[in-house]
PDB file of C-alpha atoms in Angstrom:
ATOM      1  CA  MET A 379      32.813   8.450  -1.390  1.00 48.00           C
ATOM      2  CA  ASP A 380      29.795  10.547  -1.728  1.00 43.00           C
ATOM      3  CA  LYS A 381      29.237  12.107  -5.034  1.00 42.00           C
ATOM      4  CA  SER A 382      26.641  14.692  -3.959  1.00 38.00           C
ATOM      5  CA  SER A 383      24.238  15.797  -1.436  1.00 34.00           C
ATOM      6  CA  ASP A 384      22.110  17.081  -4.094  1.00 38.00           C
ATOM      7  CA  TYR A 385      21.126  15.226  -7.339  1.00 36.00           C
ATOM      8  CA  PRO A 386      19.633  16.352 -10.565  1.00 41.00           C
ATOM      9  CA  LEU A 387      16.729  16.151 -12.823  1.00 44.00           C
ATOM     10  CA  ALA A 388      16.031  17.847 -15.992  1.00 43.00           C
ATOM     11  CA  SER A 389      12.728  17.839 -17.499  1.00 43.00           C
ATOM     12  CA  GLY A 390      11.050  19.824 -20.300  1.00 44.00           C
ATOM     13  CA  TYR A 391       8.048  20.295 -22.587  1.00 42.00           C
ATOM     14  CA  ARG A 392       8.366  17.982 -25.392  1.00 46.00           C
ATOM     15  CA  PRO A 393      10.962  16.399 -23.231  1.00 37.00           C
ATOM     16  CA  ALA A 394      11.742  16.645 -19.556  1.00 39.00           C
ATOM     17  CA  SER A 395      15.133  15.311 -18.490  1.00 36.00           C
ATOM     18  CA  ARG A 396      16.748  14.473 -15.285  1.00 34.00           C
ATOM     19  CA  TYR A 397      20.284  13.436 -14.052  1.00 32.00           C
ATOM     20  CA  VAL A 398      21.365  12.277 -10.768  1.00 31.00           C
ATOM     21  CA  VAL A 399      24.766  11.244  -8.854  1.00 30.00           C
ATOM     22  CA  VAL A 400      25.906   8.338  -6.662  1.00 29.00           C
ATOM     23  CA  THR A 401      27.818   7.593  -3.576  1.00 29.00           C
ATOM     24  CA  LEU A 402      30.817   5.421  -2.685  1.00 32.00           C
ATOM     25  CA  LYS A 403      31.657   3.637   0.474  1.00 33.00           C
ATOM     26  CA  ARG A 404      32.018  -0.006   1.353  1.00 35.00           C
ATOM     27  CA  VAL A 405      32.237  -3.715   0.207  1.00 35.00           C
ATOM     28  CA  SER A 406      34.792  -6.371  -0.825  1.00 35.00           C
ATOM     29  CA  ILE A 407      34.095  -8.379  -3.871  1.00 35.00           C
ATOM     30  CA  THR A 408      36.071 -10.473  -5.993  1.00 39.00           C
ATOM     31  CA  PHE A 409      35.443 -10.038  -9.635  1.00 39.00           C
ATOM     32  CA  SER A 410      36.512 -12.593 -12.472  1.00 44.00           C
ATOM     33  CA  ASN A 411      35.665 -12.263 -16.098  1.00 45.00           C
ATOM     34  CA  LEU A 412      33.863 -15.436 -15.937  1.00 42.00           C
ATOM     35  CA  ARG A 413      31.467 -13.799 -13.735  1.00 55.00           C
ATOM     36  CA  ALA A 414      31.516 -10.385 -15.093  1.00 60.00           C
ATOM     37  CA  CYS A 415      28.335 -10.369 -17.054  1.00 71.00           C
ATOM     38  CA  ARG A 416      26.225 -11.682 -14.011  1.00 73.00           C
ATOM     39  CA  VAL A 417      27.805  -9.125 -11.681  1.00 77.00           C
ATOM     40  CA  ILE A 418      27.110  -6.261 -14.070  1.00 84.00           C
ATOM     41  CA  HIS A 419      23.419  -7.539 -14.375  1.00 86.00           C
ATOM     42  CA  HIS A 420      22.975  -7.370 -10.549  1.00 88.00           C
ATOM     43  CA  ARG A 421      24.706  -4.142 -10.201  1.00 91.00           C
ATOM     44  CA  LEU A 422      22.426  -2.528 -12.633  1.00 92.00           C
ATOM     45  CA  ASN A 423      19.369  -3.802 -10.865  1.00 94.00           C
ATOM     46  CA  LEU A 424      20.546  -2.666  -7.347  1.00 93.00           C
ATOM     47  CA  GLN A 425      21.395   0.670  -8.708  1.00 94.00           C
ATOM     48  CA  HIS A 426      17.937   0.937  -9.996  1.00 95.00           C
ATOM     49  CA  TYR A 427      16.143   0.307  -6.834  1.00 94.00           C
ATOM     50  CA  LEU A 428      18.708   2.456  -4.754  1.00 93.00           C
ATOM     51  CA  TRP A 429      17.988   5.443  -7.070  1.00 92.00           C
ATOM     52  CA  LYS A 430      14.283   4.777  -6.922  1.00 94.00           C
ATOM     53  CA  GLN A 431      14.363   4.808  -3.269  1.00 91.00           C
ATOM     54  CA  GLN A 432      16.389   8.036  -3.081  1.00 88.00           C
ATOM     55  CA  ARG A 433      14.265   9.909  -5.250  1.00 89.00           C
ATOM     56  CA  GLY A 434      10.775   8.358  -4.691  1.00 92.00           C
ATOM     57  CA  TYR A 435       9.499   7.942  -8.320  1.00 94.00           C
ATOM     58  CA  LEU A 436      10.145   6.248 -11.539  1.00 96.00           C
ATOM     59  CA  ILE A 437       8.784   9.134 -13.735  1.00 96.00           C
ATOM     60  CA  HIS A 438       8.969  12.725 -12.264  1.00 94.00           C
ATOM     61  CA  PRO A 439       5.608  14.016 -10.902  1.00 93.00           C
ATOM     62  CA  ALA A 440       5.739  16.847 -13.415  1.00 93.00           C
ATOM     63  CA  ILE A 441       5.342  14.183 -16.274  1.00 94.00           C
ATOM     64  CA  SER A 442       1.701  13.067 -16.762  1.00 93.00           C
ATOM     65  CA  THR A 443       1.142   9.399 -17.239  1.00 93.00           C
ATOM     66  CA  THR A 444      -2.696   9.452 -17.278  1.00 89.00           C
ATOM     67  CA  GLY A 445      -3.253   9.838 -20.960  1.00 83.00           C
ATOM     68  CA  LYS A 446      -4.939   6.970 -23.070  1.00 83.00           C
ATOM     69  CA  SER A 447      -2.635   4.992 -25.348  1.00 88.00           C
ATOM     70  CA  LEU A 448       0.437   6.302 -23.586  1.00 96.00           C
ATOM     71  CA  LYS A 449       3.638   5.152 -25.220  1.00 98.00           C
ATOM     72  CA  ILE A 450       6.874   5.178 -23.284  1.00 98.00           C
ATOM     73  CA  ALA A 451      10.527   4.446 -24.645  1.00 98.00           C
ATOM     74  CA  ASP A 452      13.447   3.436 -22.305  1.00 98.00           C
ATOM     75  CA  VAL A 453      16.722   3.814 -24.234  1.00 98.00           C
ATOM     76  CA  GLY A 454      19.622   1.719 -22.958  1.00 97.00           C
ATOM     77  CA  THR A 455      17.112  -0.418 -21.290  1.00 97.00           C
ATOM     78  CA  GLY A 456      19.822  -2.748 -19.983  1.00 95.00           C
ATOM     79  CA  THR A 457      18.219  -5.375 -17.805  1.00 96.00           C
ATOM     80  CA  VAL A 458      14.654  -3.744 -18.551  1.00 97.00           C
ATOM     81  CA  ILE A 459      14.362  -3.304 -14.674  1.00 97.00           C
ATOM     82  CA  TRP A 460      13.089   0.475 -15.214  1.00 98.00           C
ATOM     83  CA  LEU A 461      10.255  -0.736 -17.610  1.00 98.00           C
ATOM     84  CA  LEU A 462       9.352  -3.793 -15.622  1.00 98.00           C
ATOM     85  CA  ASP A 463       8.915  -1.856 -12.457  1.00 97.00           C
ATOM     86  CA  LEU A 464       6.874   0.993 -14.258  1.00 97.00           C
ATOM     87  CA  ALA A 465       4.836  -1.477 -15.828  1.00 97.00           C
ATOM     88  CA  ASP A 466       3.445  -2.405 -12.330  1.00 95.00           C
ATOM     89  CA  SER A 467       2.058   1.062 -11.807  1.00 94.00           C
ATOM     90  CA  LEU A 468       0.542   1.779 -15.271  1.00 96.00           C
ATOM     91  CA  PRO A 469      -2.339   0.198 -16.940  1.00 94.00           C
ATOM     92  CA  LEU A 470      -1.826  -2.644 -19.668  1.00 94.00           C
ATOM     93  CA  SER A 471      -2.992  -0.331 -22.313  1.00 95.00           C
ATOM     94  CA  THR A 472       0.283   1.612 -21.945  1.00 97.00           C
ATOM     95  CA  GLN A 473       2.974   0.451 -24.389  1.00 98.00           C
ATOM     96  CA  LEU A 474       6.422   0.134 -22.915  1.00 98.00           C
ATOM     97  CA  HIS A 475       9.234  -0.207 -25.392  1.00 98.00           C
ATOM     98  CA  GLY A 476      12.946  -0.904 -24.432  1.00 98.00           C
ATOM     99  CA  PHE A 477      15.914  -0.069 -26.631  1.00 98.00           C
ATOM    100  CA  ASP A 478      19.530  -1.148 -26.488  1.00 97.00           C
ATOM    101  CA  ILE A 479      22.418  -1.939 -28.576  1.00 96.00           C
ATOM    102  CA  ASN A 480      21.957  -5.537 -27.716  1.00 93.00           C
ATOM    103  CA  LEU A 481      19.428  -7.344 -25.762  1.00 95.00           C
ATOM    104  CA  THR A 482      21.495  -9.888 -24.033  1.00 92.00           C
ATOM    105  CA  GLN A 483      20.658  -8.652 -20.465  1.00 92.00           C
ATOM    106  CA  CYS A 484      16.834  -8.783 -21.055  1.00 94.00           C
ATOM    107  CA  PRO A 485      14.765 -11.492 -19.489  1.00 93.00           C
ATOM    108  CA  PRO A 486      13.302 -14.130 -21.969  1.00 94.00           C
ATOM    109  CA  LYS A 487      10.376 -12.742 -24.013  1.00 94.00           C
ATOM    110  CA  PRO A 488       7.879 -15.084 -22.466  1.00 95.00           C
ATOM    111  CA  TRP A 489       8.537 -13.671 -19.130  1.00 95.00           C
ATOM    112  CA  LEU A 490       7.865 -10.106 -20.065  1.00 97.00           C
ATOM    113  CA  PRO A 491       4.499  -8.338 -19.578  1.00 96.00           C
ATOM    114  CA  ALA A 492       2.467  -8.242 -22.829  1.00 96.00           C
ATOM    115  CA  ASN A 493       2.846  -4.648 -23.194  1.00 97.00           C
ATOM    116  CA  VAL A 494       6.547  -4.527 -22.896  1.00 98.00           C
ATOM    117  CA  GLN A 495       8.478  -5.032 -26.117  1.00 98.00           C
ATOM    118  CA  MET A 496      12.153  -4.962 -26.801  1.00 98.00           C
ATOM    119  CA  ARG A 497      14.146  -3.595 -29.843  1.00 97.00           C
ATOM    120  CA  THR A 498      17.664  -3.218 -30.611  1.00 97.00           C
ATOM    121  CA  LEU A 499      18.829   0.277 -31.231  1.00 97.00           C
ATOM    122  CA  ASP A 500      22.321   2.134 -31.495  1.00 97.00           C
ATOM    123  CA  ILE A 501      21.661   5.750 -30.539  1.00 95.00           C
ATOM    124  CA  TYR A 502      24.494   7.052 -32.783  1.00 95.00           C
ATOM    125  CA  ASP A 503      22.636   5.309 -35.874  1.00 96.00           C
ATOM    126  CA  GLU A 504      19.743   7.385 -37.598  1.00 94.00           C
ATOM    127  CA  VAL A 505      16.432   6.919 -35.965  1.00 95.00           C
ATOM    128  CA  LEU A 506      14.221   4.766 -38.234  1.00 95.00           C
ATOM    129  CA  GLU A 507      10.869   6.419 -39.579  1.00 96.00           C
ATOM    130  CA  ASP A 508       8.633   4.293 -37.618  1.00 97.00           C
ATOM    131  CA  LEU A 509      10.185   5.454 -34.359  1.00 97.00           C
ATOM    132  CA  CYS A 510      10.000   9.140 -35.138  1.00 97.00           C
ATOM    133  CA  GLU A 511       7.305  11.205 -32.939  1.00 97.00           C
ATOM    134  CA  GLN A 512       5.987   8.062 -31.452  1.00 97.00           C
ATOM    135  CA  TYR A 513       6.650   8.468 -27.768  1.00 97.00           C
ATOM    136  CA  ASP A 514       4.836  10.441 -25.114  1.00 96.00           C
ATOM    137  CA  VAL A 515       7.969   9.877 -22.806  1.00 97.00           C
ATOM    138  CA  VAL A 516      11.578   8.754 -23.532  1.00 97.00           C
ATOM    139  CA  HIS A 517      13.605   7.722 -20.754  1.00 97.00           C
ATOM    140  CA  ILE A 518      17.399   7.581 -20.590  1.00 97.00           C
ATOM    141  CA  ARG A 519      19.987   7.156 -17.856  1.00 95.00           C
ATOM    142  CA  PHE A 520      23.418   5.882 -17.121  1.00 91.00           C
ATOM    143  CA  PHE A 521      24.884   7.219 -20.301  1.00 93.00           C
ATOM    144  CA  ILE A 522      28.093   8.451 -18.836  1.00 86.00           C
ATOM    145  CA  VAL A 523      30.226   5.748 -20.709  1.00 81.00           C
ATOM    146  CA  VAL A 524      28.238   6.186 -23.937  1.00 88.00           C
ATOM    147  CA  VAL A 525      28.227   9.756 -24.655  1.00 90.00           C
ATOM    148  CA  ARG A 526      31.098  10.699 -27.023  1.00 89.00           C
ATOM    149  CA  ASN A 527      33.432  13.623 -26.609  1.00 86.00           C
ATOM    150  CA  ASN A 528      31.688  14.885 -23.669  1.00 85.00           C
ATOM    151  CA  ASP A 529      29.005  16.299 -25.751  1.00 91.00           C
ATOM    152  CA  PRO A 530      25.448  14.850 -25.391  1.00 94.00           C
ATOM    153  CA  ALA A 531      23.810  17.049 -28.150  1.00 94.00           C
ATOM    154  CA  SER A 532      23.718  14.404 -30.686  1.00 94.00           C
ATOM    155  CA  VAL A 533      22.130  12.019 -28.446  1.00 96.00           C
ATOM    156  CA  ILE A 534      19.377  14.565 -27.474  1.00 95.00           C
ATOM    157  CA  ARG A 535      18.699  15.345 -31.191  1.00 95.00           C
ATOM    158  CA  LYS A 536      18.013  11.529 -31.717  1.00 96.00           C
ATOM    159  CA  LEU A 537      15.917  11.206 -28.731  1.00 96.00           C
ATOM    160  CA  LEU A 538      13.793  14.352 -29.808  1.00 95.00           C
ATOM    161  CA  ARG A 539      13.100  12.675 -33.037  1.00 96.00           C
ATOM    162  CA  MET A 540      11.351   9.782 -31.059  1.00 97.00           C
ATOM    163  CA  LEU A 541       9.221  12.172 -29.031  1.00 96.00           C
ATOM    164  CA  LYS A 542       5.577  13.430 -29.994  1.00 95.00           C
ATOM    165  CA  PRO A 543       5.099  17.035 -29.928  1.00 94.00           C
ATOM    166  CA  GLY A 544       4.509  17.860 -26.278  1.00 92.00           C
ATOM    167  CA  GLY A 545       6.227  14.775 -25.068  1.00 95.00           C
ATOM    168  CA  TRP A 546       8.881  14.396 -22.146  1.00 95.00           C
ATOM    169  CA  MET A 547      12.262  13.165 -22.106  1.00 96.00           C
ATOM    170  CA  GLN A 548      13.659  12.255 -18.572  1.00 96.00           C
ATOM    171  CA  TRP A 549      17.453  11.790 -18.380  1.00 96.00           C
ATOM    172  CA  THR A 550      19.007  10.404 -15.065  1.00 94.00           C
ATOM    173  CA  GLU A 551      22.907  10.638 -14.845  1.00 92.00           C
ATOM    174  CA  GLN A 552      25.908  10.631 -12.477  1.00 85.00           C
ATOM    175  CA  ASP A 553      27.529  14.040 -11.796  1.00 87.00           C
ATOM    176  CA  LEU A 554      31.104  13.433 -11.157  1.00 82.00           C
ATOM    177  CA  SER A 555      31.867  16.973 -10.659  1.00 81.00           C
ATOM    178  CA  THR A 556      30.091  16.904  -7.315  1.00 83.00           C
ATOM    179  CA  CYS A 557      32.249  13.793  -6.250  1.00 81.00           C
ATOM    180  CA  TYR A 558      33.755  14.012  -2.698  1.00 83.00           C
ATOM    181  CA  VAL A 559      34.584  11.418   0.214  1.00 86.00           C
ATOM    182  CA  GLU A 560      32.585  11.383   3.407  1.00 84.00           C
ATOM    183  CA  THR A 561      33.131   9.185   6.366  1.00 84.00           C
ATOM    184  CA  ALA A 562      30.888   8.124   9.205  1.00 84.00           C
ATOM    185  CA  PHE A 563      33.871   8.720  11.593  1.00 85.00           C
ATOM    186  CA  PRO A 564      36.538  11.282  11.131  1.00 84.00           C
ATOM    187  CA  ALA A 565      39.343   9.090  12.168  1.00 84.00           C
ATOM    188  CA  LEU A 566      38.820   6.588   9.480  1.00 85.00           C
ATOM    189  CA  GLN A 567      41.586   5.798   6.815  1.00 87.00           C
ATOM    190  CA  THR A 568      40.408   6.985   3.192  1.00 89.00           C
ATOM    191  CA  LYS A 569      43.583   7.022   1.282  1.00 91.00           C
ATOM    192  CA  CYS A 570      42.502   4.384  -1.387  1.00 90.00           C
ATOM    193  CA  ILE A 571      38.955   5.862  -1.538  1.00 88.00           C
ATOM    194  CA  GLU A 572      40.592   9.072  -2.250  1.00 89.00           C
ATOM    195  CA  ALA A 573      42.788   7.805  -4.988  1.00 88.00           C
ATOM    196  CA  LEU A 574      39.777   5.961  -6.524  1.00 84.00           C
ATOM    197  CA  LYS A 575      37.799   9.452  -6.483  1.00 83.00           C
ATOM    198  CA  ASP A 576      40.544  11.002  -8.134  1.00 83.00           C
ATOM    199  CA  PHE A 577      40.919   8.385 -10.682  1.00 79.00           C
ATOM    200  CA  ALA A 578      37.308   8.671 -11.541  1.00 77.00           C
ATOM    201  CA  VAL A 579      37.232  12.355 -11.647  1.00 75.00           C
ATOM    202  CA  ALA A 580      40.765  13.231 -13.286  1.00 70.00           C
ATOM    203  CA  PRO A 581      41.052  13.311 -16.859  1.00 61.00           C
ATOM    204  CA  THR A 582      43.490  10.680 -18.308  1.00 57.00           C
ATOM    205  CA  SER A 583      44.161   9.122 -21.793  1.00 49.00           C
ATOM    206  CA  GLN A 584      43.476   5.711 -20.394  1.00 54.00           C
ATOM    207  CA  TRP A 585      40.313   6.434 -18.623  1.00 56.00           C
ATOM    208  CA  PRO A 586      37.613   4.589 -20.822  1.00 52.00           C
ATOM    209  CA  VAL A 587      34.658   6.906 -20.439  1.00 53.00           C
ATOM    210  CA  ASN A 588      34.384  10.824 -20.984  1.00 55.00           C
ATOM    211  CA  HIS A 589      34.773  11.974 -17.380  1.00 63.00           C
ATOM    212  CA  GLY A 590      31.125  12.995 -17.519  1.00 77.00           C
ATOM    213  CA  ALA A 591      31.949  16.763 -17.700  1.00 83.00           C
ATOM    214  CA  TRP A 592      28.886  17.247 -19.766  1.00 88.00           C
ATOM    215  CA  VAL A 593      26.576  16.153 -17.060  1.00 90.00           C
ATOM    216  CA  ALA A 594      27.197  19.423 -15.004  1.00 89.00           C
ATOM    217  CA  THR A 595      25.713  21.397 -17.857  1.00 91.00           C
ATOM    218  CA  LEU A 596      23.169  18.727 -19.186  1.00 93.00           C
ATOM    219  CA  SER A 597      20.085  20.838 -18.392  1.00 92.00           C
ATOM    220  CA  GLN A 598      21.601  24.039 -19.917  1.00 91.00           C
ATOM    221  CA  THR A 599      22.354  21.940 -23.181  1.00 92.00           C
ATOM    222  CA  MET A 600      18.664  20.558 -23.292  1.00 92.00           C
ATOM    223  CA  LYS A 601      17.305  24.027 -23.196  1.00 89.00           C
ATOM    224  CA  GLU A 602      18.661  24.559 -26.828  1.00 83.00           C
ATOM    225  CA  GLY A 603      15.975  22.335 -28.001  1.00 81.00           C
ATOM    226  CA  LEU A 604      13.404  21.847 -25.270  1.00 87.00           C
ATOM    227  CA  HIS A 605      10.921  23.989 -23.222  1.00 88.00           C
ATOM    228  CA  ASP A 606      10.218  23.756 -19.331  1.00 90.00           C
ATOM    229  CA  VAL A 607      13.530  22.081 -18.560  1.00 92.00           C
ATOM    230  CA  LEU A 608      13.499  21.093 -14.992  1.00 91.00           C
ATOM    231  CA  GLU A 609      16.508  19.982 -12.763  1.00 92.00           C
ATOM    232  CA  ASP A 610      16.027  17.766  -9.712  1.00 92.00           C
ATOM    233  CA  ARG A 611      18.832  16.937  -7.115  1.00 88.00           C
ATOM    234  CA  PRO A 612      17.350  14.822  -4.591  1.00 85.00           C
ATOM    235  CA  LYS A 613      18.697  15.292  -1.183  1.00 84.00           C
ATOM    236  CA  LYS A 614      21.284  12.788   0.109  1.00 83.00           C
ATOM    237  CA  ASN A 615      20.004  10.060   2.536  1.00 86.00           C
ATOM    238  CA  ALA A 616      23.094   8.908   4.659  1.00 87.00           C
ATOM    239  CA  SER A 617      21.208   5.792   5.435  1.00 89.00           C
ATOM    240  CA  TYR A 618      21.840   4.548   1.871  1.00 88.00           C
ATOM    241  CA  LEU A 619      25.444   5.681   1.435  1.00 87.00           C
ATOM    242  CA  SER A 620      26.964   2.304   2.155  1.00 86.00           C
ATOM    243  CA  TYR A 621      24.841   0.580  -0.627  1.00 89.00           C
ATOM    244  CA  PHE A 622      25.688   3.356  -3.039  1.00 88.00           C
ATOM    245  CA  HIS A 623      29.303   2.746  -2.136  1.00 84.00           C
ATOM    246  CA  ASP A 624      28.626  -1.100  -3.025  1.00 86.00           C
ATOM    247  CA  VAL A 625      27.321   0.026  -6.499  1.00 89.00           C
ATOM    248  CA  THR A 626      30.032   2.229  -7.217  1.00 85.00           C
ATOM    249  CA  LEU A 627      32.976  -0.057  -6.378  1.00 85.00           C
ATOM    250  CA  LEU A 628      31.214  -2.787  -8.660  1.00 86.00           C
ATOM    251  CA  ALA A 629      31.043  -0.218 -11.500  1.00 85.00           C
ATOM    252  CA  MET A 630      34.622   0.534 -11.045  1.00 83.00           C
ATOM    253  CA  GLU A 631      35.699  -3.110 -11.059  1.00 82.00           C
ATOM    254  CA  GLU A 632      33.755  -3.191 -14.457  1.00 81.00           C
ATOM    255  CA  ILE A 633      35.748  -0.364 -15.846  1.00 78.00           C
ATOM    256  CA  SER A 634      39.010  -1.771 -14.357  1.00 78.00           C
ATOM    257  CA  ILE A 635      38.485  -4.727 -16.663  1.00 77.00           C
ATOM    258  CA  LYS A 636      38.822  -2.513 -19.708  1.00 73.00           C
ATOM    259  CA  LEU A 637      42.245  -1.263 -18.313  1.00 73.00           C
ATOM    260  CA  PRO A 638      44.521  -4.313 -18.431  1.00 71.00           C
ATOM    261  CA  GLY A 639      47.591  -1.823 -18.327  1.00 71.00           C
ATOM    262  CA  ARG A 640      46.518  -0.421 -15.205  1.00 76.00           C
ATOM    263  CA  PRO A 641      46.762  -3.093 -12.471  1.00 81.00           C
ATOM    264  CA  GLU A 642      47.040  -0.247  -9.928  1.00 83.00           C
ATOM    265  CA  VAL A 643      43.332   0.387 -10.480  1.00 81.00           C
ATOM    266  CA  ARG A 644      42.226  -2.899  -9.265  1.00 82.00           C
ATOM    267  CA  GLU A 645      44.614  -2.898  -6.117  1.00 88.00           C
ATOM    268  CA  THR A 646      43.138   0.675  -5.519  1.00 88.00           C
ATOM    269  CA  ILE A 647      39.565  -0.716  -5.454  1.00 86.00           C
ATOM    270  CA  GLN A 648      40.585  -3.456  -3.338  1.00 88.00           C
ATOM    271  CA  GLY A 649      42.281  -1.203  -0.861  1.00 91.00           C
ATOM    272  CA  ALA A 650      39.153   1.148  -0.749  1.00 88.00           C
ATOM    273  CA  SER A 651      37.012  -1.968   0.314  1.00 85.00           C
ATOM    274  CA  GLN A 652      39.453  -3.134   2.869  1.00 86.00           C
ATOM    275  CA  GLU A 653      39.476   0.590   4.465  1.00 85.00           C
ATOM    276  CA  PHE A 654      35.841   0.255   4.993  1.00 73.00           C
ATOM    277  CA  GLU A 655      36.078  -3.191   6.321  1.00 76.00           C
ATOM    278  CA  GLU A 656      38.743  -2.369   8.887  1.00 70.00           C
ATOM    279  CA  SER A 657      36.821   0.601  10.081  1.00 61.00           C
TER     280      SER A 657
END
């Protein structure tokens, strides 16, 4: 399933933001609750490198990283992979701070670079005073299951409080409104893949996320409080579609665990994997 041939970025004066989409296409993976945490960990890291490869940057070229004593925040840092990757390309004087509601997926502190620090943060709590106007860049991504009521405005307001005047926000996200199925050969069976796409996109009371309707208009929403908002949708690279498919199926497996009353979702995921393997 290819979720877009163009992918977005939004960037702005005081913040810049960006959002992107993914693809779906292959893999058969058994998933148990005992292994779920490690599989999620690996999926996040794989997803990071795929999206980086597709776009060609970690921080958009419009955002300067040459200033002295630069401070960068990564909100929803997860496995910290974005900050660790970024640390390799910036001087040690750059302060890199990762925030998440819990830090269980982070590497042990002794293994982190000296300029990388972790801190717990719930984006729906009030921003503490010591974090206000502290950062030149605030980075956020993959919040499609975090944003409430299909409205990112409250999250944007919290992130704005963390930015220095003239700072940038970069937001990367999946745009499910652009989701469609693409096959390498027209004769391939895609019944289960189509069903999985419909499940991901169609509103349902049992769907544990917000359907991501807000993503399609994220850049417009950001213009209400930001200047120079940019939107970047990198072109699709067919060479990586099968790997994006792997990532998407893993994510759907994670979501299916939250739907114990919907065994057909797991069956559809297994069927989507089989359809590709039998092609």
